[in-house]
Amino acid sequence: MSATGLPRLKLLIGPEPPEGLRRLLMGIGSHVDFAGPADETDRAIWWNDHEQPGHASRYGAWVSEIGQLDLPIVRAATVVLTDDRKVLRAEPEAMFVAPEPVLATARTMLPVSRRRLREARGLPPQLVGIARGPHIRWFAGDRRPAVDIPDQLRTTAIAVASAVVADRDNVLDCLSWATPTVTDPGTAQAIGATADQHVVLRDDPEAAVRAALELASDERRASAIGWAGRRLVEQQHDLPTAVRRVLVALGLCDRTSAVAATGTLLDELRTPPICQTRWRIAEMINAFTARPGSG
Amino acid sequence: MDIAVCGAQKLYMRGGAELHQDNLVAALEAAGHRAELVRLPVAWEKGRIFDSPLAWRMIPVDADLVIATNFPSYFVRHPNKVVWLLHQQRSAYDGADSRADWSDFGLDDVSLEEQRQLVEWDNIALSEAREIFTTSDVVADRLARYNGLKSTTLYHPPPLAGQLHPGEAEDFILAVNRFDANKRPGLIVEAMAHETSGVRAVSVGRGVLLDELRARTEQLGLADRVALPGFVRDEELIDLFARCLGVLYAPADEDYGYVTVQAFLAGKPVITAIDSGGVLEWVEDGVTGFVTDGSPRELGRAFDRLAADPAKAREMGAEARRRVADLSWATVVERLTSA
């Protein structure tokens, strides 16, 4: 533990680290102390450095290309980190840190919650969206053609649609809202999505719309695909999740600790930053610290 | 193995869930494990619904395996967690979806967001489990529909399983219920107004609707043919199951329904309704009982059919008993501990 009270993490990083690693380290930076005498820690992150983390009992090795998986230093690592999908395919246990961040404010909206929201807002019971390029259109039931959605309502449309056909520009936003999504095979491959697990795949635009209509009418399948798509984003495209997983893997925070901070608990449960539940918890904690109402 | 069985505690209430948890602990102990029941109080109403899940996240449960049984006990954090789900917080799921009067999740903004958040929390907590089992297909289907989660149904024997036995049928239909609205205890009284065979009815149990039903029985002039004794002891209940002609069990969208399986173990056919949920996993129309539209007229007609053909009633009862013969706690323990 450093003077800051944070656990120490040693960086053995060669010059000009890759963008993904830089972003990960910035995220980790608020939970650990990179400064201080190196011999005071046995946890490290290594990338392409002349110094070996041999003394570290646990370390993460960043791998930029598949050939590095055979390096003894990588094979001995506690966890392999990468932003390369080829590496992930070759080493499924590797922790993937996607180059693209997703909408941090996106919330999980499974079909039942979408349906309730549509009903509350007086929208049609079924809405299918088509998100291509910068615009989104949607149509109700089989009442086509689709109508354009104003840009300022784009996120709302993604959050309430029964299902969406999404291209490469939109697919991650859709998945981050747990939207049941139809996309093309190339897009699925680019984001690491599996057919019929995270997304439904169709090559032809018209077939994609028909598939979205089918998905919108099958709530069990839509729930499974929406949830799996959201989990994919959380596990591969969400920086706070990546940070937490690295910290846990390196033993720098204990997921099962009973004294884990309530804030962390609420984060792990994906609780929105501003909501009734956080206020209630803050109120309870403030009762101990004699700071009523400071929430 | 040291095993913690986790369950919610609703203060001053004891029902099927509590019995289920006690029986599971007993079965685990019988299999040679050291088992302990852990309960935390729960609040079901919107606004306080997240308090108990958070408490479960915070408490240390030292065990080799935890088995969580109901909302919100599956929020317990443990590296070796198995869920055997009796039910989620139904007011936020099928209750909210059907706008049931027992759900306080309406379409106001607070309800919309709290329902959404609860679904997400449930999904996260349930996804941590190494395996999710449910007590019935109805519960599994809700998980698939509302949460997109897969699960496996694992049936278990009901209370009194080892003591229930067939007996010579007499001329009465038995109903066993908690006298609450969702159990529809009034159906037997209303159905008796339509039967024509002269069969009698005995409806046992207690609850808030008992006095109301006694009054209704008087009003319909059925007091001499419909007995409402209230609570009866286990020995008497076993005897009633053995002596009845058949059992009426037609609650609204039941999760599992011990009464059906208890009736089957006693070798009795069950009369039910098409919207009775988990009961329909057991009752096959004309084979192990009668599935009706749930109207008093059709239920009364089913009573008449049983009374008119006791041989058929016996045959259906025997088939029903065959279908539950394999239910055992040993199987349940094996599945849960080897998941």
XYZ file of C-alpha atoms in Angstrom:
634
model
C 0.000 0.000 0.000
C 1.371 3.436 -0.929
C 1.178 6.715 0.972
C -1.974 7.471 -0.997
C -3.640 4.441 0.527
C -3.961 2.866 -2.899
C -2.388 -0.451 -3.837
C 0.822 -0.213 -5.887
C 1.083 -1.466 -9.431
C 4.376 -1.542 -11.283
C 4.426 -0.661 -14.968
C 6.974 -2.386 -17.193
C 5.940 -0.673 -20.379
C 8.062 -0.176 -23.461
C 8.007 3.093 -25.417
C 4.824 4.245 -27.153
C 2.338 1.777 -25.723
C -0.671 0.933 -27.902
C -3.771 3.104 -27.625
C -5.841 0.365 -25.956
C -3.231 -0.151 -23.251
C -2.909 3.580 -22.653
C -6.654 3.867 -22.186
C -6.716 0.894 -19.823
C -3.919 2.365 -17.715
C -5.715 5.690 -17.487
C -8.755 3.824 -16.169
C -6.716 1.817 -13.686
C -4.870 4.949 -12.577
C -7.604 6.100 -10.215
C -7.585 2.760 -8.341
C -3.821 2.144 -7.937
C -0.598 4.041 -7.390
C 1.945 3.705 -10.199
C 4.553 5.793 -8.358
C 6.907 4.803 -5.578
C 9.696 2.282 -5.090
C 9.248 -0.640 -7.431
C 10.253 -3.242 -4.894
C 7.236 -2.428 -2.740
C 4.861 -4.247 -5.027
C 4.642 -7.662 -6.567
C 1.883 -6.743 -9.043
C 2.738 -5.476 -12.507
C 1.609 -4.841 -16.041
C 4.078 -5.644 -18.781
C 4.268 -4.688 -22.417
C 7.297 -4.948 -24.635
C 9.742 -3.882 -21.920
C 13.330 -4.956 -21.443
C 12.642 -5.479 -17.753
C 10.967 -8.786 -16.880
C 8.232 -8.996 -14.249
C 9.848 -12.148 -12.931
C 9.571 -11.017 -9.328
C 5.865 -10.230 -9.598
C 3.555 -12.852 -8.138
C 0.778 -11.612 -10.417
C 1.105 -9.621 -13.597
C -0.824 -8.817 -16.739
C 0.900 -9.049 -20.117
C -0.388 -6.888 -22.959
C -0.272 -8.704 -26.298
C -0.437 -6.691 -29.512
C -0.134 -9.503 -32.012
C -0.812 -13.190 -32.053
C 2.860 -14.221 -32.327
C 3.577 -12.802 -28.858
C 1.366 -15.439 -27.230
C 4.285 -17.871 -27.408
C 6.677 -15.653 -25.442
C 7.566 -17.276 -22.104
C 6.829 -13.991 -20.356
C 3.289 -14.019 -21.790
C 2.727 -17.691 -21.062
C 3.619 -17.105 -17.416
C 1.333 -14.072 -17.038
C -1.620 -14.101 -14.650
C -3.755 -12.531 -17.315
C -3.264 -11.774 -21.000
C -4.592 -8.393 -22.113
C -5.238 -7.424 -25.697
C -7.193 -5.259 -28.101
C -6.641 -7.622 -31.014
C -9.504 -9.984 -31.865
C -7.129 -12.497 -33.467
C -5.349 -12.778 -30.131
C -8.685 -13.254 -28.387
C -9.675 -16.033 -30.774
C -6.350 -17.800 -30.225
C -6.463 -17.247 -26.462
C -10.109 -17.179 -25.338
C -9.076 -16.607 -21.728
C -7.476 -13.290 -22.685
C -9.095 -10.092 -21.447
C -10.230 -7.986 -24.360
C -10.157 -4.214 -24.199
C -11.949 -2.968 -27.296
C -10.632 0.087 -29.078
C -14.101 1.650 -29.154
C -15.750 2.885 -25.986
C -19.536 2.678 -25.802
C -22.134 5.094 -24.573
C -21.440 5.260 -20.853
C -24.996 6.253 -20.022
C -26.637 3.333 -21.842
C -28.930 1.253 -19.647
C -30.064 -2.305 -20.014
C -33.554 -2.213 -21.500
C -34.892 -5.722 -21.947
C -38.056 -6.253 -24.013
C -40.484 -6.122 -21.079
C -39.135 -2.725 -19.974
C -39.212 -1.442 -23.565
C -42.803 -2.564 -23.979
C -43.836 -0.855 -20.745
C -42.079 2.336 -21.769
C -43.774 2.340 -25.180
C -47.131 1.863 -23.495
C -46.450 4.658 -20.997
C -45.472 7.056 -23.762
C -48.409 6.177 -25.992
C -46.210 4.588 -28.660
C -47.328 1.638 -30.785
C -46.953 -1.792 -29.158
C -44.265 -2.796 -31.653
C -41.608 -0.569 -33.233
C -38.820 -1.745 -35.491
C -35.872 0.577 -36.062
C -33.445 0.828 -38.966
C -30.187 2.493 -37.904
C -27.909 3.133 -40.841
C -25.262 5.860 -40.908
C -26.125 8.926 -38.851
C -29.893 8.449 -39.017
C -32.451 6.147 -37.556
C -35.907 5.404 -38.944
C -38.633 3.229 -37.545
C -41.983 1.763 -38.357
C -44.831 0.343 -36.304
C -45.890 -3.245 -36.949
C -46.107 -3.652 -40.699
C -46.879 0.006 -41.421
C -44.058 0.814 -43.752
C -42.318 2.875 -45.092
C -40.350 3.783 -42.023
C -40.380 7.349 -40.736
C -37.261 9.354 -39.881
C -36.509 9.964 -36.220
C -35.116 13.414 -35.344
C -31.427 13.225 -34.379
C -32.067 14.362 -30.807
C -34.362 11.329 -30.330
C -31.906 8.795 -31.733
C -30.944 7.352 -28.341
C -34.566 7.238 -27.203
C -35.479 5.322 -30.343
C -32.722 2.778 -29.703
C -33.872 2.433 -26.098
C -37.558 1.809 -26.832
C -37.524 -0.065 -30.173
C -38.669 -3.683 -30.151
C -35.745 -4.582 -32.427
C -33.313 -2.700 -34.635
C -31.427 -3.336 -37.861
C -28.036 -1.723 -37.255
C -24.940 -1.130 -39.348
C -21.339 -0.787 -38.160
C -21.878 2.844 -37.082
C -24.785 1.977 -34.800
C -24.405 -1.590 -33.669
C -22.483 -0.936 -30.433
C -24.928 1.728 -29.299
C -27.781 -0.691 -29.930
C -26.116 -3.536 -28.054
C -25.204 -1.278 -25.145
C -28.938 -0.590 -24.670
C -29.613 -4.361 -24.864
C -31.563 -3.741 -28.049
C -32.423 -6.938 -29.923
C -30.277 -6.310 -32.986
C -29.976 -7.581 -36.532
C -26.742 -6.801 -38.352
C -24.532 -8.042 -41.189
C -21.813 -10.707 -40.845
C -18.930 -8.254 -41.383
C -20.132 -5.981 -38.585
C -20.657 -8.927 -36.260
C -17.128 -10.130 -36.878
C -15.686 -6.679 -36.276
C -17.274 -6.385 -32.832
C -16.797 -10.014 -31.805
C -20.518 -10.865 -31.889
C -21.735 -14.410 -32.472
C -24.729 -15.155 -34.700
C -27.951 -16.025 -32.836
C -26.257 -15.379 -29.522
C -25.477 -11.653 -29.445
C -27.095 -10.604 -32.729
C -29.143 -11.976 -35.598
C -27.248 -11.963 -38.899
C -28.662 -11.099 -42.309
C -26.727 -9.980 -45.373
C -29.594 -8.587 -47.398
C -31.214 -5.341 -46.089
C -34.768 -6.497 -46.749
C -34.116 -9.864 -45.091
C -32.641 -7.960 -42.135
C -35.854 -5.980 -41.698
C -37.912 -9.164 -41.848
C -35.610 -10.743 -39.242
C -36.044 -7.706 -36.992
C -39.829 -8.020 -37.284
C -39.594 -11.679 -36.295
C -37.355 -10.781 -33.364
C -39.791 -8.083 -32.262
C -42.559 -10.687 -32.152
C -40.609 -13.263 -30.160
C -40.003 -11.828 -26.711
C -38.164 -14.840 -25.311
C -35.623 -14.776 -28.135
C -35.418 -10.985 -28.058
C -34.693 -11.048 -24.308
C -31.936 -13.626 -24.711
C -30.296 -11.802 -27.619
C -30.688 -8.365 -26.034
C -29.118 -9.511 -22.765
C -26.278 -11.421 -24.438
C -25.545 -8.409 -26.660
C -25.384 -6.128 -23.656
C -23.045 -8.554 -21.862
C -20.767 -8.598 -24.889
C -20.494 -4.823 -24.745
C -19.886 -4.872 -20.986
C -17.200 -7.516 -21.262
C -15.387 -6.263 -24.334
C -16.272 -2.646 -25.029
C -16.693 -1.082 -21.615
C -13.615 0.448 -19.998
C -14.818 0.478 -16.347
C -15.585 -3.244 -16.645
C -12.152 -3.937 -18.127
C -10.523 -1.956 -15.319
C -12.455 -3.868 -12.669
C -11.607 -7.230 -14.240
C -7.902 -6.399 -14.389
C -7.897 -5.254 -10.759
C -9.638 -8.461 -9.674
C -7.326 -10.659 -11.767
C -4.265 -9.016 -10.229
C -5.695 -9.303 -6.738
C -5.901 -5.559 -6.285
C -9.546 -5.667 -5.219
C -11.592 -8.514 -3.871
C -14.891 -9.060 -5.644
C -16.222 -11.305 -2.931
C -15.173 -9.135 -0.008
C -18.034 -8.434 2.327
C -16.711 -4.979 3.030
C -16.550 -3.890 -0.582
C -17.577 -0.268 -0.849
C -21.245 0.308 -1.567
C -20.358 2.497 -4.502
C -18.508 -0.381 -6.100
C -21.425 -2.680 -5.404
C -23.808 -0.315 -7.103
C -21.421 0.085 -10.040
C -21.154 -3.657 -10.427
C -24.922 -3.874 -10.575
C -24.848 -1.205 -13.291
C -26.882 1.204 -11.218
C -27.267 4.571 -12.960
C -25.151 7.348 -11.384
C -28.215 9.405 -10.544
C -31.148 7.437 -9.211
C -33.361 6.858 -6.198
C -31.401 3.814 -5.058
C -28.103 5.699 -4.796
C -29.817 8.497 -2.894
C -31.275 6.037 -0.408
C -27.887 4.398 0.152
C -26.139 7.771 0.466
C -28.701 8.763 3.063
C -27.982 5.612 5.093
C -24.215 6.105 4.904
C -24.510 9.768 5.777
C -26.323 8.792 8.938
C -23.012 7.297 10.146
C -20.859 10.199 9.017
C -23.191 12.910 10.354
C -23.548 14.527 6.971
C -27.295 14.324 6.486
C -28.581 15.303 3.114
C -25.242 15.697 1.398
C -26.018 12.616 -0.753
C -19.664 -30.027 2.097
C -20.673 -26.908 4.040
C -23.736 -25.520 2.298
C -25.659 -22.307 2.959
C -29.259 -22.290 1.743
C -30.301 -18.671 1.231
C -33.842 -17.366 1.339
C -35.828 -14.222 1.907
C -37.665 -13.676 5.141
C -40.975 -11.854 5.168
C -41.521 -11.094 8.803
C -44.545 -12.685 10.467
C -45.241 -14.793 7.384
C -44.651 -18.465 6.846
C -45.696 -20.290 3.712
C -44.534 -22.568 0.932
C -41.147 -20.905 0.442
C -40.156 -21.315 4.078
C -41.281 -24.946 4.086
C -39.345 -25.520 0.898
C -36.151 -24.069 2.355
C -36.498 -26.102 5.561
C -37.035 -29.266 3.545
C -34.001 -28.540 1.384
C -31.793 -28.085 4.445
C -33.105 -31.358 5.882
C -32.445 -33.162 2.598
C -28.891 -31.802 2.400
C -28.228 -32.912 5.968
C -29.693 -36.322 5.237
C -27.193 -36.605 2.384
C -24.324 -36.003 4.809
C -23.719 -32.307 4.218
C -23.520 -29.629 6.862
C -26.331 -27.256 5.887
C -27.519 -23.972 7.329
C -30.421 -21.735 6.365
C -29.601 -18.016 5.982
C -32.506 -15.600 5.807
C -32.636 -11.824 5.532
C -35.765 -9.681 5.767
C -37.139 -8.404 2.496
C -39.366 -5.498 1.520
C -41.446 -6.138 -1.564
C -42.802 -2.710 -2.224
C -41.410 -0.308 -4.779
C -39.087 2.260 -3.224
C -37.609 -0.191 -0.689
C -37.192 -3.114 -3.053
C -33.426 -2.608 -3.575
C -32.497 -2.538 0.115
C -32.493 -6.262 0.758
C -30.614 -7.172 -2.467
C -27.867 -4.791 -1.391
C -27.775 -6.324 2.071
C -27.286 -9.747 0.477
C -24.354 -8.311 -1.509
C -22.680 -7.170 1.692
C -22.938 -10.148 4.025
C -20.206 -12.748 4.401
C -21.498 -16.269 3.780
C -18.743 -18.739 4.520
C -19.607 -22.000 2.842
C -18.349 -24.330 0.140
C -21.576 -23.842 -1.782
C -24.512 -21.446 -1.535
C -27.944 -22.359 -2.872
C -30.169 -19.318 -3.351
C -33.885 -19.961 -3.577
C -35.829 -16.767 -4.129
C -35.709 -13.003 -4.552
C -33.538 -11.418 -3.322
C -31.401 -14.177 -1.799
C -29.733 -14.812 -5.163
C -27.925 -11.486 -4.735
C -25.611 -13.251 -2.291
C -22.019 -13.072 -3.511
C -20.157 -16.339 -3.546
C -17.776 -17.953 -6.015
C -19.753 -21.181 -5.861
C -23.368 -20.072 -6.185
C -26.201 -22.203 -7.495
C -29.723 -20.847 -7.847
C -32.799 -23.028 -7.407
C -35.453 -20.483 -8.075
C -38.889 -20.568 -6.499
C -39.771 -17.147 -7.835
C -38.514 -13.679 -8.589
C -40.241 -10.523 -7.398
C -43.355 -11.170 -9.468
C -44.832 -7.716 -8.917
C -42.056 -6.371 -11.160
C -42.498 -9.052 -13.797
C -45.738 -10.786 -14.726
C -47.600 -8.656 -12.176
C -46.402 -5.420 -13.753
C -46.866 -6.844 -17.225
C -50.487 -7.786 -16.662
C -51.147 -4.633 -14.581
C -52.284 -6.931 -11.765
C -53.818 -5.210 -8.765
C -51.198 -6.894 -6.531
C -48.342 -5.145 -8.362
C -47.376 -1.593 -7.414
C -45.321 -1.178 -10.601
C -47.506 1.036 -12.746
C -46.546 3.104 -15.774
C -45.347 6.190 -13.878
C -41.701 7.162 -14.396
C -40.484 5.861 -11.021
C -42.124 2.488 -11.627
C -40.729 2.264 -15.145
C -37.168 2.918 -14.017
C -37.296 0.764 -10.879
C -38.752 -2.140 -12.841
C -36.036 -1.750 -15.492
C -33.338 -1.559 -12.861
C -34.641 -4.583 -10.992
C -34.585 -6.666 -14.177
C -30.975 -5.622 -14.777
C -29.932 -6.324 -11.178
C -31.662 -9.707 -11.304
C -29.887 -10.569 -14.533
C -26.495 -9.660 -13.137
C -27.000 -11.551 -9.868
C -28.553 -14.606 -11.515
C -25.868 -14.719 -14.209
C -23.233 -15.137 -11.513
C -24.647 -18.571 -10.661
C -22.873 -21.630 -11.961
C -26.284 -23.009 -12.861
C -29.865 -21.815 -12.562
C -32.515 -24.359 -11.693
C -36.173 -23.562 -11.244
C -38.866 -25.373 -9.306
C -41.223 -25.476 -12.300
C -41.471 -24.821 -16.016
C -43.594 -21.744 -15.279
C -40.733 -20.126 -13.386
C -38.277 -21.179 -16.118
C -40.513 -19.681 -18.770
C -40.724 -16.360 -16.920
C -36.936 -16.261 -16.694
C -36.656 -16.863 -20.421
C -39.327 -14.355 -21.346
C -38.450 -11.493 -19.039
C -34.738 -11.977 -18.409
C -33.504 -13.884 -21.435
C -31.921 -16.450 -19.096
C -31.854 -20.195 -19.533
C -32.606 -22.521 -16.649
C -33.380 -26.150 -15.896
C -36.511 -27.292 -14.093
C -35.800 -29.441 -11.051
C -38.940 -30.874 -9.433
C -39.033 -31.846 -5.798
C -41.377 -33.736 -3.488
C -43.941 -31.672 -1.573
C -44.307 -31.576 2.199
C -45.831 -34.772 3.662
C -44.608 -36.694 0.603
C -43.594 -39.738 2.623
C -46.910 -39.902 4.456
C -49.509 -39.336 1.754
C -51.190 -42.526 0.581
C -54.185 -43.613 -1.490
C -57.424 -44.648 0.216
C -61.015 -45.622 -0.531
C -62.727 -42.659 -2.159
C -65.765 -41.073 -0.521
C -68.202 -38.630 -2.074
C -66.400 -35.358 -1.520
C -64.093 -33.053 -3.439
C -61.172 -31.663 -1.464
C -59.648 -28.209 -1.837
C -56.491 -27.211 0.050
C -55.565 -23.551 -0.126
C -54.341 -20.493 1.592
C -57.502 -18.347 1.541
C -55.927 -15.502 -0.429
C -57.267 -13.986 -3.642
C -54.638 -15.461 -5.989
C -55.489 -18.977 -4.791
C -59.144 -18.438 -5.765
C -60.534 -20.325 -2.753
C -64.052 -19.200 -3.609
C -64.183 -21.350 -6.726
C -65.125 -24.501 -4.885
C -68.116 -22.804 -3.278
C -69.301 -21.304 -6.556
C -68.739 -24.608 -8.391
C -70.832 -26.473 -5.825
C -73.776 -24.319 -6.821
C -73.559 -25.928 -10.281
C -72.914 -29.617 -9.541
C -75.900 -31.947 -9.812
C -74.549 -35.269 -8.525
C -74.920 -34.529 -4.833
C -71.180 -34.647 -4.183
C -69.923 -32.750 -1.089
C -66.926 -30.432 -0.721
C -64.319 -29.880 1.962
C -62.100 -26.825 1.656
C -59.304 -26.555 4.201
C -56.859 -23.762 4.921
C -56.846 -20.354 6.459
C -56.520 -16.804 5.271
C -58.201 -13.467 4.980
C -61.061 -14.705 2.794
C -62.249 -17.525 5.057
C -65.031 -15.617 6.828
C -66.221 -14.158 3.551
C -66.458 -17.641 2.057
C -68.346 -19.000 5.028
C -70.871 -16.203 4.536
C -71.104 -16.941 0.809
C -71.697 -20.638 1.523
C -74.621 -19.727 3.788
C -75.950 -17.335 1.193
C -75.950 -20.055 -1.491
C -77.631 -22.512 0.864
C -74.665 -24.876 0.693
C -73.693 -24.950 4.359
C -74.707 -28.601 4.739
C -72.646 -29.725 1.729
C -69.580 -27.482 1.868
C -67.334 -27.785 4.920
C -64.873 -24.978 5.659
C -63.047 -26.221 8.748
C -60.136 -23.764 8.479
C -56.713 -25.057 9.447
C -56.380 -28.808 9.933
C -53.470 -30.766 11.370
C -51.199 -32.821 9.118
C -52.713 -36.186 10.151
C -56.184 -34.968 9.278
C -55.004 -33.505 5.981
C -53.361 -36.797 4.989
C -56.598 -38.582 5.834
C -58.681 -36.123 3.784
C -56.398 -36.603 0.785
C -56.768 -40.394 1.131
C -60.566 -40.327 1.397
C -61.541 -37.710 -1.175
C -62.916 -38.425 -4.628
C -60.673 -35.845 -6.241
C -58.964 -32.552 -5.527
C -59.823 -29.109 -6.859
C -56.770 -26.912 -7.282
C -57.210 -23.933 -9.591
C -55.105 -20.987 -8.392
C -54.210 -18.097 -10.683
C -50.922 -18.760 -12.509
C -49.348 -20.870 -9.774
C -45.548 -21.304 -9.818
C -45.495 -24.932 -8.737
C -48.352 -25.771 -6.399
C -47.638 -28.416 -3.810
C -51.309 -29.389 -3.639
C -51.281 -30.977 -7.100
C -48.329 -33.194 -6.307
C -49.722 -34.022 -2.859
C -53.003 -35.095 -4.479
C -51.107 -37.230 -6.984
C -49.107 -38.890 -4.210
C -52.461 -39.723 -2.577
C -53.592 -41.245 -5.871
C -56.254 -38.620 -6.578
C -57.109 -36.832 -9.825
C -56.905 -33.045 -9.838
C -59.426 -30.649 -11.334
C -57.841 -27.401 -12.413
C -58.176 -24.360 -14.678
C -56.438 -23.533 -17.925
C -54.816 -20.446 -16.367
C -53.435 -22.197 -13.286
C -49.809 -22.097 -14.432
C -47.521 -24.765 -13.005
C -50.446 -27.057 -12.136
C -50.781 -27.737 -15.859
C -47.287 -29.252 -15.919
C -48.849 -32.154 -14.022
C -52.544 -32.388 -14.860
C -53.255 -33.954 -18.233
C -56.901 -33.607 -19.168
C -58.749 -36.907 -18.902
C -55.589 -38.744 -17.857
C -54.587 -37.408 -14.432
C -57.523 -35.066 -13.870
C -59.611 -32.476 -15.691
C -58.462 -29.154 -17.125
C -61.424 -26.766 -17.280
C -61.944 -23.164 -18.354
C -62.041 -22.299 -14.662
C -65.688 -21.225 -14.614
C -67.824 -22.478 -11.705
C -70.143 -24.176 -14.216
C -67.322 -26.215 -15.805
C -65.766 -27.012 -12.462
C -69.162 -28.219 -11.189
C -69.481 -30.385 -14.295
C -66.040 -31.877 -13.588
C -67.187 -32.738 -10.053
C -70.164 -34.521 -11.606
C -67.957 -36.469 -13.988
C -65.849 -37.777 -11.127
C -68.910 -38.645 -9.062
C -70.581 -40.393 -11.991
C -67.579 -42.561 -12.814
C -65.600 -43.538 -9.693
C -63.697 -46.162 -11.683
C -62.381 -43.479 -14.015
C -61.468 -41.344 -11.000
C -59.495 -44.275 -9.562
C -57.787 -44.918 -12.879
C -56.743 -41.261 -13.217
C -55.553 -41.239 -9.606
C -53.408 -44.305 -10.176
C -51.838 -42.747 -13.264
C -51.237 -39.516 -11.324
C -49.470 -41.459 -8.582
C -47.260 -43.190 -11.147
C -46.192 -39.825 -12.539
C -44.827 -38.537 -9.245
C -43.272 -41.796 -8.113
C -39.762 -40.709 -9.110
C -39.722 -37.398 -7.235
C -37.055 -37.539 -4.596
C -34.973 -35.206 -2.500
C -31.930 -37.383 -3.131
C -32.101 -36.503 -6.840
C -32.535 -32.816 -6.011
C -29.507 -32.824 -3.687
C -27.386 -34.652 -6.258
C -28.247 -32.145 -9.016
C -27.722 -29.069 -6.839
C -24.436 -30.169 -5.338
C -22.904 -31.432 -8.559
C -23.885 -28.462 -10.740
